[in-house]
Amino acid sequence: MSDDCIFCSIVDGDIPSYTVYEDDEVMAFLDANPLARGHTLVIPKAHHERVNDLPADRSTALFDAVHDLTGRVEAAADAAATTIAVNNGTAAGQEVPHVHVHIVPRSEADGGRPIHALIEDRPDVDDDELDDVAAAIRGD
Ligand code: 5GP
Ligand code: ZN
């Protein structure tokens, strides 16, 4: 729990929300400024800023809830698809510093773009660089 966190205040009931799911670990509610009808945020109840800060069991609980909710959001919004996304850190556009997974209903006609439209100026990587970064991620 963080005193000045909007999402902790929602968990505590101090700020109202349109809650769509709640269990001991996880809560989900409608986004106050939705990108589409049914845009839902899924959060761990405990305050952690980023996905990589979550203990493994909380991460599992969070993504289990995302898994359970996605079809329900699509059905309620009559959406053909969803974009499921996390802005993970301020440099990635995260504004509320409490982990949240966006479930955004999508349709062919919504004018939205895919994740690959996020960054237009893409690196031109050769095989050596792919080798290097794969090794770095593996921790070789
Ligand atoms: P971020 O940019 O951090 O990934 O997304 C934060 C999201 O939280 C935004 O989509 C914004 O509309 C939503 N949001 C911010 N404040 C509130 C609030 O008080 N209640 C709800 N339900 N959503 C909020
Ligand atoms: Zn918080």
PDB file of N, CA and C and ligand atoms in Angstrom, residues 1-2 5-9 45-48 96-99, ligand 2:
ATOM      1  N   MET A   1       0.856  -1.202   0.000  1.00  0.00           N
ATOM      2  CA  MET A   1       0.000   0.000   0.000  1.00  0.00           C
ATOM      3  C   MET A   1       0.888   1.246   0.000  1.00  0.00           C
ATOM      4  N   SER A   2       0.583   2.146  -0.933  1.00  0.00           N
ATOM      5  CA  SER A   2       1.318   3.405  -0.981  1.00  0.00           C
ATOM      6  C   SER A   2       0.317   4.533  -0.773  1.00  0.00           C
ATOM      7  N   CYS A   5      -0.961   6.657  -3.898  1.00  0.00           N
ATOM      8  CA  CYS A   5      -1.201   5.914  -5.143  1.00  0.00           C
ATOM      9  C   CYS A   5      -2.703   5.810  -5.409  1.00  0.00           C
ATOM     10  N   ILE A   6      -3.117   6.269  -6.599  1.00  0.00           N
ATOM     11  CA  ILE A   6      -4.541   6.239  -6.967  1.00  0.00           C
ATOM     12  C   ILE A   6      -5.083   4.815  -6.921  1.00  0.00           C
ATOM     13  N   PHE A   7      -4.314   3.853  -7.433  1.00  0.00           N
ATOM     14  CA  PHE A   7      -4.848   2.495  -7.509  1.00  0.00           C
ATOM     15  C   PHE A   7      -4.895   1.838  -6.132  1.00  0.00           C
ATOM     16  N   CYS A   8      -3.957   2.169  -5.230  1.00  0.00           N
ATOM     17  CA  CYS A   8      -4.081   1.689  -3.849  1.00  0.00           C
ATOM     18  C   CYS A   8      -5.345   2.267  -3.203  1.00  0.00           C
ATOM     19  N   SER A   9      -5.669   3.526  -3.527  1.00  0.00           N
ATOM     20  CA  SER A   9      -6.891   4.141  -2.982  1.00  0.00           C
ATOM     21  C   SER A   9      -8.133   3.451  -3.528  1.00  0.00           C
ATOM     22  N   LYS A  45      -3.472  -6.255  -5.922  1.00  0.00           N
ATOM     23  CA  LYS A  45      -3.925  -5.371  -4.833  1.00  0.00           C
ATOM     24  C   LYS A  45      -2.726  -4.750  -4.103  1.00  0.00           C
ATOM     25  N   ALA A  46      -1.639  -5.484  -4.022  1.00  0.00           N
ATOM     26  CA  ALA A  46      -0.441  -4.953  -3.363  1.00  0.00           C
ATOM     27  C   ALA A  46       0.243  -3.950  -4.281  1.00  0.00           C
ATOM     28  N   HIS A  47       0.869  -2.957  -3.682  1.00  0.00           N
ATOM     29  CA  HIS A  47       1.536  -1.915  -4.461  1.00  0.00           C
ATOM     30  C   HIS A  47       2.905  -2.383  -4.942  1.00  0.00           C
ATOM     31  N   HIS A  48       3.017  -2.544  -6.251  1.00  0.00           N
ATOM     32  CA  HIS A  48       4.311  -2.773  -6.903  1.00  0.00           C
ATOM     33  C   HIS A  48       4.298  -1.903  -8.140  1.00  0.00           C
ATOM     34  N   VAL A  96       0.513   5.791 -13.963  1.00  0.00           N
ATOM     35  CA  VAL A  96       0.170   5.399 -12.592  1.00  0.00           C
ATOM     36  C   VAL A  96       1.192   4.346 -12.148  1.00  0.00           C
ATOM     37  N   PRO A  97       1.975   4.668 -11.108  1.00  0.00           N
ATOM     38  CA  PRO A  97       3.095   3.783 -10.745  1.00  0.00           C
ATOM     39  C   PRO A  97       2.681   2.582  -9.894  1.00  0.00           C
ATOM     40  N   HIS A  98       1.657   1.900 -10.336  1.00  0.00           N
ATOM     41  CA  HIS A  98       1.170   0.666  -9.700  1.00  0.00           C
ATOM     42  C   HIS A  98       0.831  -0.264 -10.869  1.00  0.00           C
ATOM     43  N   VAL A  99       1.485  -1.420 -10.918  1.00  0.00           N
ATOM     44  CA  VAL A  99       1.335  -2.318 -12.081  1.00  0.00           C
ATOM     45  C   VAL A  99      -0.122  -2.444 -12.495  1.00  0.00           C
TER      46      VAL A  99
HETATM   47 ZN    ZN B   2      -0.479   1.466  -5.422  1.00  0.00          ZN
END
